[in-house]
């Protein structure tokens, strides 16, 4: 390989590769172990997220150094100053590092740590917050997807479109005469998705596993498969169902996983969600579907604010308790969606079908499921229909359009795909 090629390769690695510490099988940093940190090994009741400034410096060119300087291969993307500060903090406070990674859009190097024995997390965070070297110190937090775990479980090998309540109630078929979401890419931040499902063949553009290296679990995850089917299940294939935006493409970011407990819902944490949002910042994806939620989180809030500043349209599910005061609903500009019911929705919150929704399941299956996760998926699909017609739309105009075009269906006021698309087309015709 030529010297120039080596330089280019080195720069590509230094600028783009994720920094992840090698860990032992117990989830703690190892000595040269090639094992990969799994998010499930982290403890949201114990661990913290710590960030320091990450100023990128030119690689060392002293004799004996490599093209990448002296940064260990497991920590590419982290500046020497950031690594030195982080190591000093570890020694000073007795922290055990579980995983670390750079977040270039925020200029930070972040790591997940286990506090030392005998130290309470709250006291440690207060102390770290007063340390001038620390840019951010917060708990590692858990998040959950919003789907009822006790939904009915009939299985359909030969389902019909008229069984899809959301598809029918939003008049999606009528909207498809004008738009099917072609050319729009939607990021699904969720569990994994069954990539082999016949309804999703050709619909998934790329996948990213930010939890572990378990490809089998990725394809077997129900929640992400359900959301993906609602958004973009293939149409006119003589089987199954039809997505709200059947010509849109999906980018799947697995940030949530299922604990090994029967009947437990999927969970996520600050670490996995931050990696997903940071990765999306490096893409041109316009729509981000977050059918999940949890407590307010400073790091995730910063990342989501950057996505919104870049013109991304973020669709989020309202928590089951109806209080949109945590992540991601607490970030201004996020489009919050609840399951349509008889009660009046909070100001600015959209209502969409989310009860007994027929959608895809792993293993070529179909099933009914319920929750605001499904309501958010319907809205993400409708937004794709709108952006295919008018790519210049921003989140404010999309929310206003969906609120203004909502219709009463089955006695409930909820978003209507056909009305939104037709209203958009009419507005564009009348624009000089």
CSV table of C-alpha atoms in Angstrom, one decimal:
chain,number,residue,atom,x,y,z
A,1,UNK,CA,0.0,0.0,0.0
A,2,UNK,CA,1.4,3.5,-0.9
A,3,UNK,CA,2.4,6.0,1.7
A,4,UNK,CA,-0.5,8.3,0.6
A,5,UNK,CA,-3.0,5.5,0.9
A,6,UNK,CA,-1.8,4.8,4.5
A,7,UNK,CA,-2.2,8.5,5.4
A,8,UNK,CA,-5.7,8.6,4.0
A,9,UNK,CA,-6.6,5.3,5.8
A,10,UNK,CA,-5.3,6.6,9.1
A,11,UNK,CA,-7.2,9.9,8.8
A,12,UNK,CA,-10.4,8.1,8.0
A,13,UNK,CA,-10.0,5.9,11.1
A,14,UNK,CA,-9.1,8.9,13.3
A,15,UNK,CA,-12.0,11.0,12.2
A,16,UNK,CA,-14.8,8.4,12.0
A,17,UNK,CA,-14.2,5.3,14.1
A,18,UNK,CA,-16.1,5.0,17.4
A,19,UNK,CA,-14.0,4.8,20.5
A,20,UNK,CA,-15.0,1.8,22.6
A,21,UNK,CA,-12.9,0.4,25.5
A,22,UNK,CA,-12.1,-3.3,25.5
A,23,UNK,CA,-13.9,-5.0,28.4
A,24,UNK,CA,-13.7,-8.2,30.2
A,25,UNK,CA,-16.6,-10.6,30.4
A,26,UNK,CA,-17.9,-8.9,33.5
A,27,UNK,CA,-18.5,-5.7,31.6
A,28,UNK,CA,-15.4,-3.9,33.0
A,29,UNK,CA,-12.4,-2.7,31.1
A,30,UNK,CA,-10.0,-5.5,30.3
A,31,UNK,CA,-6.4,-5.7,29.5
A,32,UNK,CA,-6.3,-6.1,25.7
A,33,UNK,CA,-9.6,-8.2,25.7
A,34,UNK,CA,-11.4,-8.1,22.3
A,35,UNK,CA,-14.8,-8.5,24.0
A,36,UNK,CA,-17.3,-5.8,23.3
A,37,UNK,CA,-19.2,-3.9,25.9
A,38,UNK,CA,-22.9,-4.8,25.9
A,39,UNK,CA,-25.4,-2.2,27.1
A,40,UNK,CA,-27.2,-4.8,29.1
A,41,UNK,CA,-24.2,-5.1,31.4
A,42,UNK,CA,-24.7,-1.5,32.5
A,43,UNK,CA,-26.7,-0.7,35.7
A,44,UNK,CA,-28.9,2.3,35.5
A,45,UNK,CA,-29.3,2.3,39.3
A,46,UNK,CA,-25.6,2.5,39.8
A,47,UNK,CA,-23.6,3.8,36.8
A,48,UNK,CA,-22.9,7.4,35.7
A,49,UNK,CA,-22.2,9.1,32.4
A,50,UNK,CA,-19.3,11.5,32.5
A,51,UNK,CA,-18.1,13.8,29.7
A,52,UNK,CA,-15.0,16.0,29.2
A,53,UNK,CA,-14.0,18.3,26.4
A,54,UNK,CA,-12.6,16.5,23.4
A,55,UNK,CA,-10.4,18.8,21.4
A,56,UNK,CA,-9.0,17.0,18.4
A,57,UNK,CA,-5.2,17.4,18.0
A,58,UNK,CA,-3.0,16.5,15.0
A,59,UNK,CA,-1.3,13.1,15.4
A,60,UNK,CA,2.2,12.9,16.7
A,61,UNK,CA,5.0,12.6,14.1
A,62,UNK,CA,7.8,12.0,16.6
A,63,UNK,CA,10.2,9.1,15.9
A,64,UNK,CA,8.7,5.8,16.8
A,65,UNK,CA,5.1,7.1,16.6
A,66,UNK,CA,2.4,5.8,14.3
A,67,UNK,CA,0.4,7.9,11.8
A,68,UNK,CA,-2.3,8.0,14.5
A,69,UNK,CA,-0.1,9.2,17.3
A,70,UNK,CA,-0.1,7.3,20.5
A,71,UNK,CA,-3.8,6.9,21.0
A,72,UNK,CA,-4.6,3.2,21.6
A,73,UNK,CA,-6.6,1.6,18.8
A,74,UNK,CA,-9.6,1.0,21.2
A,75,UNK,CA,-9.9,4.8,21.7
A,76,UNK,CA,-9.7,6.2,18.2
A,77,UNK,CA,-11.6,9.5,17.9
A,78,UNK,CA,-10.6,10.7,21.3
A,79,UNK,CA,-8.1,13.5,21.7
A,80,UNK,CA,-5.0,12.9,23.9
A,81,UNK,CA,-6.0,15.8,26.2
A,82,UNK,CA,-9.5,14.3,26.7
A,83,UNK,CA,-8.0,10.9,27.5
A,84,UNK,CA,-5.5,12.3,30.0
A,85,UNK,CA,-8.3,14.3,31.7
A,86,UNK,CA,-10.5,11.2,31.8
A,87,UNK,CA,-7.8,9.0,33.2
A,88,UNK,CA,-7.0,11.6,35.9
A,89,UNK,CA,-10.6,11.7,36.9
A,90,UNK,CA,-10.7,7.9,37.1
A,91,UNK,CA,-7.7,7.8,39.4
A,92,UNK,CA,-8.9,10.7,41.6
A,93,UNK,CA,-12.4,9.5,42.2
A,94,UNK,CA,-11.8,5.7,42.0
A,95,UNK,CA,-14.0,5.2,39.0
A,96,UNK,CA,-14.2,2.0,37.0
A,97,UNK,CA,-14.8,2.6,33.3
A,98,UNK,CA,-17.3,0.4,31.5
A,99,UNK,CA,-17.3,2.0,28.0
A,100,UNK,CA,-16.2,5.3,26.4
A,101,UNK,CA,-16.9,7.0,23.1
A,102,UNK,CA,-16.4,10.4,21.4
A,103,UNK,CA,-19.4,12.5,20.4
A,104,UNK,CA,-17.9,14.7,17.7
A,105,UNK,CA,-21.0,17.0,17.1
A,106,UNK,CA,-20.8,18.1,20.8
A,107,UNK,CA,-17.0,18.1,21.1
A,108,UNK,CA,-17.1,15.7,24.0
A,109,UNK,CA,-15.6,12.4,25.1
A,110,UNK,CA,-18.1,10.5,27.1
A,111,UNK,CA,-17.7,7.4,29.3
A,112,UNK,CA,-19.9,5.2,31.4
A,113,UNK,CA,-18.4,4.6,34.9
A,114,UNK,CA,-19.2,2.5,37.9
A,115,UNK,CA,-18.8,4.6,41.1
A,116,UNK,CA,-16.4,3.2,43.8
A,117,UNK,CA,-17.8,1.1,46.6
A,118,UNK,CA,-19.1,3.0,49.5
A,119,UNK,CA,-19.9,6.1,47.5
A,120,UNK,CA,-23.5,7.1,46.7
A,121,UNK,CA,-24.2,8.1,43.1
A,122,UNK,CA,-25.9,11.4,44.1
A,123,UNK,CA,-22.9,12.5,46.2
A,124,UNK,CA,-20.5,11.5,43.5
A,125,UNK,CA,-22.4,13.5,40.8
A,126,UNK,CA,-22.5,16.6,43.0
A,127,UNK,CA,-18.7,16.4,43.5
A,128,UNK,CA,-18.1,15.8,39.8
A,129,UNK,CA,-20.3,18.7,38.9
A,130,UNK,CA,-18.1,21.0,40.9
A,131,UNK,CA,-14.9,19.7,39.1
A,132,UNK,CA,-13.8,22.2,36.5
A,133,UNK,CA,-12.5,19.4,34.2
A,134,UNK,CA,-16.0,17.9,33.9
A,135,UNK,CA,-18.4,19.1,31.2
A,136,UNK,CA,-21.2,16.8,32.1
A,137,UNK,CA,-22.0,14.3,34.9
A,138,UNK,CA,-25.3,12.6,35.1
A,139,UNK,CA,-26.9,9.2,36.0
A,140,UNK,CA,-27.0,6.5,33.4
A,141,UNK,CA,-30.7,6.3,32.9
A,142,UNK,CA,-33.1,3.7,31.6
A,143,UNK,CA,-35.7,4.4,28.9
A,144,UNK,CA,-38.6,2.1,27.7
A,145,UNK,CA,-40.6,1.6,24.6
A,146,UNK,CA,-44.3,2.3,24.9
A,147,UNK,CA,-46.3,-0.8,24.0
A,148,UNK,CA,-48.7,-2.8,26.1
A,149,UNK,CA,-47.2,-6.2,26.8
A,150,UNK,CA,-50.5,-7.9,27.2
A,151,UNK,CA,-51.9,-7.1,23.8
A,152,UNK,CA,-54.0,-9.8,22.1
A,153,UNK,CA,-52.0,-12.4,20.2
A,154,UNK,CA,-53.8,-13.8,17.2
A,155,UNK,CA,-51.5,-14.7,14.4
A,156,UNK,CA,-52.4,-13.8,10.8
A,157,UNK,CA,-50.8,-15.7,7.9
A,158,UNK,CA,-53.2,-14.2,5.4
A,159,UNK,CA,-54.2,-10.8,6.8
A,160,UNK,CA,-56.2,-8.1,5.1
A,161,UNK,CA,-55.7,-4.4,4.8
A,162,UNK,CA,-59.1,-3.7,6.3
A,163,UNK,CA,-57.9,-5.2,9.6
A,164,UNK,CA,-55.4,-2.4,9.9
A,165,UNK,CA,-57.3,0.1,12.0
A,166,UNK,CA,-54.6,2.8,11.7
A,167,UNK,CA,-54.4,2.5,7.9
A,168,UNK,CA,-58.1,2.7,7.5
A,169,UNK,CA,-58.8,5.4,10.1
A,170,UNK,CA,-56.1,7.7,8.7
A,171,UNK,CA,-57.4,7.2,5.1
A,172,UNK,CA,-53.9,6.2,4.1
A,173,UNK,CA,-55.0,4.5,0.9
A,174,UNK,CA,-56.5,7.7,-0.4
A,175,UNK,CA,-53.3,9.6,0.5
A,176,UNK,CA,-51.3,7.0,-1.6
A,177,UNK,CA,-52.8,8.4,-4.7
A,178,UNK,CA,-50.6,11.5,-4.2
A,179,UNK,CA,-47.7,10.2,-2.2
A,180,UNK,CA,-46.2,7.0,-0.9
A,181,UNK,CA,-43.1,8.5,0.8
A,182,UNK,CA,-40.7,7.7,-2.0
A,183,UNK,CA,-37.2,9.1,-1.4
A,184,UNK,CA,-37.7,9.8,2.3
A,185,UNK,CA,-35.5,8.0,4.9
A,186,UNK,CA,-36.8,7.5,8.4
A,187,UNK,CA,-34.5,6.6,11.3
A,188,UNK,CA,-36.1,4.1,13.7
A,189,UNK,CA,-34.4,4.4,17.1
A,190,UNK,CA,-35.8,1.3,18.9
A,191,UNK,CA,-35.0,-2.4,19.4
A,192,UNK,CA,-33.8,-4.4,16.4
A,193,UNK,CA,-36.0,-5.2,13.4
A,194,UNK,CA,-36.6,-8.5,11.6
A,195,UNK,CA,-34.8,-7.6,8.4
A,196,UNK,CA,-35.9,-10.8,6.7
A,197,UNK,CA,-39.6,-10.2,7.1
A,198,UNK,CA,-41.2,-10.2,3.6
A,199,UNK,CA,-43.0,-6.9,4.3
A,200,UNK,CA,-39.7,-5.2,5.0
A,201,UNK,CA,-37.6,-6.6,2.1
A,202,UNK,CA,-36.3,-3.6,0.2
A,203,UNK,CA,-37.6,-1.1,2.8
A,204,UNK,CA,-34.6,-1.2,5.2
A,205,UNK,CA,-31.7,0.9,4.0
A,206,UNK,CA,-29.2,0.2,6.8
A,207,UNK,CA,-29.0,-1.2,10.3
A,208,UNK,CA,-26.9,-0.2,13.3
A,209,UNK,CA,-26.6,-2.4,16.5
A,210,UNK,CA,-25.6,-0.1,19.4
A,211,UNK,CA,-26.4,-2.6,22.1
A,212,UNK,CA,-24.4,-5.8,21.3
A,213,UNK,CA,-23.3,-8.1,18.5
A,214,UNK,CA,-26.2,-10.5,18.7
A,215,UNK,CA,-27.6,-10.6,15.1
A,216,UNK,CA,-30.1,-13.3,16.1
A,217,UNK,CA,-31.6,-11.1,18.8
A,218,UNK,CA,-31.7,-8.1,16.5
A,219,UNK,CA,-33.9,-9.9,14.0
A,220,UNK,CA,-36.1,-11.4,16.7
A,221,UNK,CA,-36.9,-8.1,18.5
A,222,UNK,CA,-40.7,-7.5,18.4
A,223,UNK,CA,-41.1,-3.8,19.1
A,224,UNK,CA,-38.9,-2.4,16.4
A,225,UNK,CA,-40.4,-4.8,13.9
A,226,UNK,CA,-43.9,-3.6,14.9
A,227,UNK,CA,-42.9,0.1,14.4
A,228,UNK,CA,-41.2,-0.6,11.1
A,229,UNK,CA,-44.2,-2.4,9.7
A,230,UNK,CA,-46.6,0.4,10.6
A,231,UNK,CA,-44.3,2.9,8.9
A,232,UNK,CA,-43.2,1.2,5.8
A,233,UNK,CA,-44.5,-2.3,5.2
A,234,UNK,CA,-44.4,-3.1,1.5
A,235,UNK,CA,-47.6,-2.6,-0.6
A,236,UNK,CA,-49.1,-4.6,-3.5
A,237,UNK,CA,-47.1,-7.7,-2.7
A,238,UNK,CA,-50.2,-10.0,-2.3
A,239,UNK,CA,-49.5,-10.7,1.4
A,240,UNK,CA,-49.7,-9.1,4.8
A,241,UNK,CA,-50.3,-5.4,5.4
A,242,UNK,CA,-49.4,-2.0,3.9
A,243,UNK,CA,-47.4,0.6,5.6
A,244,UNK,CA,-48.4,4.2,5.9
A,245,UNK,CA,-45.4,5.2,3.7
A,246,UNK,CA,-44.7,2.0,1.7
A,247,UNK,CA,-42.1,3.5,-0.5
A,248,UNK,CA,-40.1,5.2,2.3
A,249,UNK,CA,-36.8,3.6,3.5
A,250,UNK,CA,-35.8,2.9,7.0
A,251,UNK,CA,-32.5,3.3,8.9
A,252,UNK,CA,-32.7,1.1,12.0
A,253,UNK,CA,-30.7,2.0,15.1
A,254,UNK,CA,-31.0,-0.6,17.8
A,255,UNK,CA,-30.6,1.2,21.1
A,256,UNK,CA,-33.1,-0.9,23.1
A,257,UNK,CA,-33.1,-4.5,24.2
A,258,UNK,CA,-35.2,-7.1,26.0
A,259,UNK,CA,-34.0,-8.1,29.5
A,260,UNK,CA,-33.9,-11.9,30.1
A,261,UNK,CA,-37.1,-11.7,32.1
A,262,UNK,CA,-40.3,-13.2,30.8
A,263,UNK,CA,-42.9,-10.6,29.7
A,264,UNK,CA,-40.5,-7.6,30.3
A,265,UNK,CA,-40.6,-4.7,28.0
A,266,UNK,CA,-37.7,-3.4,26.0
A,267,UNK,CA,-35.3,-1.0,27.7
A,268,UNK,CA,-32.7,1.5,26.6
A,269,UNK,CA,-30.2,3.8,28.4
A,270,UNK,CA,-28.4,7.1,28.1
A,271,UNK,CA,-25.4,5.3,26.5
A,272,UNK,CA,-27.2,3.5,23.7
A,273,UNK,CA,-29.5,6.4,22.9
A,274,UNK,CA,-26.7,8.9,22.8
A,275,UNK,CA,-24.7,6.7,20.4
A,276,UNK,CA,-27.8,6.4,18.1
A,277,UNK,CA,-28.6,10.2,18.1
A,278,UNK,CA,-24.9,11.1,17.5
A,279,UNK,CA,-24.8,8.6,14.6
A,280,UNK,CA,-27.9,10.1,13.0
A,281,UNK,CA,-26.3,13.6,13.2
A,282,UNK,CA,-23.8,12.3,10.6
A,283,UNK,CA,-26.6,11.3,8.1
A,284,UNK,CA,-29.1,13.1,6.0
A,285,UNK,CA,-32.1,11.4,7.6
A,286,UNK,CA,-35.0,13.8,7.9
A,287,UNK,CA,-37.4,11.9,10.2
A,288,UNK,CA,-36.5,10.4,13.5
A,289,UNK,CA,-39.0,8.1,15.2
A,290,UNK,CA,-38.6,7.7,19.0
A,291,UNK,CA,-41.3,5.3,20.2
A,292,UNK,CA,-39.8,5.3,23.7
A,293,UNK,CA,-39.1,7.6,26.6
A,294,UNK,CA,-38.0,8.1,30.1
A,295,UNK,CA,-36.6,10.8,32.5
A,296,UNK,CA,-35.1,14.1,31.5
A,297,UNK,CA,-31.6,13.6,30.3
A,298,UNK,CA,-29.1,16.4,29.8
A,299,UNK,CA,-26.8,14.6,27.3
A,300,UNK,CA,-29.7,13.3,25.2
A,301,UNK,CA,-31.4,16.7,25.3
A,302,UNK,CA,-28.2,18.3,23.8
A,303,UNK,CA,-28.0,15.8,21.0
A,304,UNK,CA,-31.7,16.0,20.2
A,305,UNK,CA,-31.5,19.8,20.1
A,306,UNK,CA,-28.8,19.6,17.5
A,307,UNK,CA,-30.9,17.3,15.4
A,308,UNK,CA,-33.8,19.7,15.5
A,309,UNK,CA,-31.5,22.7,14.8
A,310,UNK,CA,-30.4,20.8,11.6
A,311,UNK,CA,-34.0,20.6,10.4
A,312,UNK,CA,-34.7,17.0,11.4
A,313,UNK,CA,-38.3,16.2,12.3
A,314,UNK,CA,-38.5,14.2,15.5
A,315,UNK,CA,-41.6,12.2,16.3
A,316,UNK,CA,-42.0,10.9,19.8
A,317,UNK,CA,-44.5,8.8,21.7
A,318,UNK,CA,-46.3,10.3,24.8
A,319,UNK,CA,-45.7,8.3,28.0
A,320,UNK,CA,-48.5,6.1,29.2
A,321,UNK,CA,-49.1,8.5,32.2
A,322,UNK,CA,-49.7,11.3,29.8
A,323,UNK,CA,-47.0,13.6,31.3
A,324,UNK,CA,-44.7,14.8,28.5
A,325,UNK,CA,-42.0,16.1,31.0
A,326,UNK,CA,-39.2,13.6,30.2
A,327,UNK,CA,-37.0,12.7,27.3
A,328,UNK,CA,-37.7,13.1,24.4
A,329,UNK,CA,-41.0,14.9,24.9
A,330,UNK,CA,-39.4,17.7,26.9
A,331,UNK,CA,-37.3,19.0,24.0
A,332,UNK,CA,-39.0,22.0,22.3
A,333,UNK,CA,-39.7,21.2,18.6
A,334,UNK,CA,-40.4,17.5,19.1
A,335,UNK,CA,-43.7,16.3,17.7
A,336,UNK,CA,-45.4,14.4,20.5
A,337,UNK,CA,-48.1,11.8,19.7
A,338,UNK,CA,-50.6,10.1,22.0
A,339,UNK,CA,-53.1,7.3,21.4
A,340,UNK,CA,-56.4,8.9,20.3
A,341,UNK,CA,-59.1,8.8,22.9
A,342,UNK,CA,-62.2,10.8,24.0
A,343,UNK,CA,-60.3,13.2,26.2
A,344,UNK,CA,-59.0,16.4,24.7
A,345,UNK,CA,-55.3,16.2,23.8
A,346,UNK,CA,-52.8,18.6,25.5
A,347,UNK,CA,-52.0,21.7,23.4
A,348,UNK,CA,-49.8,20.8,20.4
A,349,UNK,CA,-50.0,17.1,21.0
A,350,UNK,CA,-51.1,14.9,18.0
A,351,UNK,CA,-53.6,12.0,18.4
A,352,UNK,CA,-53.2,8.9,16.2
A,353,UNK,CA,-54.4,5.3,16.1
A,354,UNK,CA,-52.7,3.2,18.7
A,355,UNK,CA,-55.1,0.5,19.9
A,356,UNK,CA,-55.2,-3.0,18.5
A,357,UNK,CA,-53.0,-2.2,15.5
A,358,UNK,CA,-52.2,-5.0,13.2
A,359,UNK,CA,-48.5,-5.0,12.2
A,360,UNK,CA,-45.5,-7.1,11.4
A,361,UNK,CA,-43.9,-9.5,13.9
A,362,UNK,CA,-40.5,-11.4,13.8
A,363,UNK,CA,-40.5,-14.6,11.9
A,364,UNK,CA,-42.7,-13.5,9.0
A,365,UNK,CA,-45.7,-13.0,11.3
A,366,UNK,CA,-48.4,-10.5,12.0
A,367,UNK,CA,-50.1,-9.5,15.3
A,368,UNK,CA,-52.1,-6.9,17.1
A,369,UNK,CA,-50.4,-4.5,19.4
A,370,UNK,CA,-51.3,-1.4,21.4
A,371,UNK,CA,-49.5,1.7,22.7
A,372,UNK,CA,-48.4,5.3,21.9
A,373,UNK,CA,-45.4,3.7,20.2
A,374,UNK,CA,-47.7,2.6,17.4
A,375,UNK,CA,-49.4,6.0,17.3
A,376,UNK,CA,-46.0,7.7,16.8
A,377,UNK,CA,-45.2,5.3,14.0
A,378,UNK,CA,-48.4,6.3,12.1
A,379,UNK,CA,-47.4,9.9,12.4
A,380,UNK,CA,-43.8,9.2,11.2
A,381,UNK,CA,-45.3,7.5,8.1
A,382,UNK,CA,-47.6,10.4,7.4
A,383,UNK,CA,-44.7,12.9,7.7
A,384,UNK,CA,-42.8,10.9,5.1
A,385,UNK,CA,-45.8,11.2,2.7
A,386,UNK,CA,-45.6,15.0,3.2
A,387,UNK,CA,-41.9,15.3,2.8
A,388,UNK,CA,-42.0,13.3,-0.4
A,389,UNK,CA,-44.2,16.1,-1.8
A,390,UNK,CA,-42.5,19.1,0.0
A,391,UNK,CA,-39.0,18.3,1.2
A,392,UNK,CA,-38.7,21.9,2.5
A,393,UNK,CA,-41.2,21.4,5.3
A,394,UNK,CA,-40.0,21.9,8.8
A,395,UNK,CA,-41.2,20.5,12.1
A,396,UNK,CA,-43.3,23.5,13.0
A,397,UNK,CA,-45.2,23.5,9.6
A,398,UNK,CA,-45.6,19.7,9.8
A,399,UNK,CA,-47.1,19.8,13.3
A,400,UNK,CA,-49.5,22.7,12.3
A,401,UNK,CA,-50.5,20.8,9.1
A,402,UNK,CA,-51.3,17.6,11.0
A,403,UNK,CA,-53.2,19.3,13.7
A,404,UNK,CA,-55.2,21.4,11.2
A,405,UNK,CA,-56.1,18.4,9.0
A,406,UNK,CA,-57.0,16.0,11.8
A,407,UNK,CA,-60.4,14.4,11.3
A,408,UNK,CA,-63.0,12.6,13.5
A,409,UNK,CA,-62.7,8.8,12.8
A,410,UNK,CA,-64.6,6.2,14.8
A,411,UNK,CA,-65.7,9.0,17.1
A,412,UNK,CA,-62.1,10.2,17.8
A,413,UNK,CA,-60.2,13.3,16.5
A,414,UNK,CA,-56.9,12.0,15.1
A,415,UNK,CA,-54.4,12.6,12.3
A,416,UNK,CA,-55.6,11.9,8.8
A,417,UNK,CA,-53.1,11.1,6.1
A,418,UNK,CA,-55.4,11.9,3.1
A,419,UNK,CA,-56.5,15.2,4.5
A,420,UNK,CA,-52.9,16.3,5.4
A,421,UNK,CA,-51.6,15.4,1.9
A,422,UNK,CA,-54.5,17.0,0.1
A,423,UNK,CA,-54.2,20.2,2.3
A,424,UNK,CA,-50.5,20.4,1.5
A,425,UNK,CA,-51.2,20.0,-2.3
A,426,UNK,CA,-53.8,22.7,-2.2
A,427,UNK,CA,-51.5,25.1,-0.3
A,428,UNK,CA,-48.8,24.5,-2.9
A,429,UNK,CA,-51.2,25.1,-5.8
A,430,UNK,CA,-52.2,28.4,-4.2
A,431,UNK,CA,-48.6,29.6,-3.5
A,432,UNK,CA,-47.5,32.1,-6.2
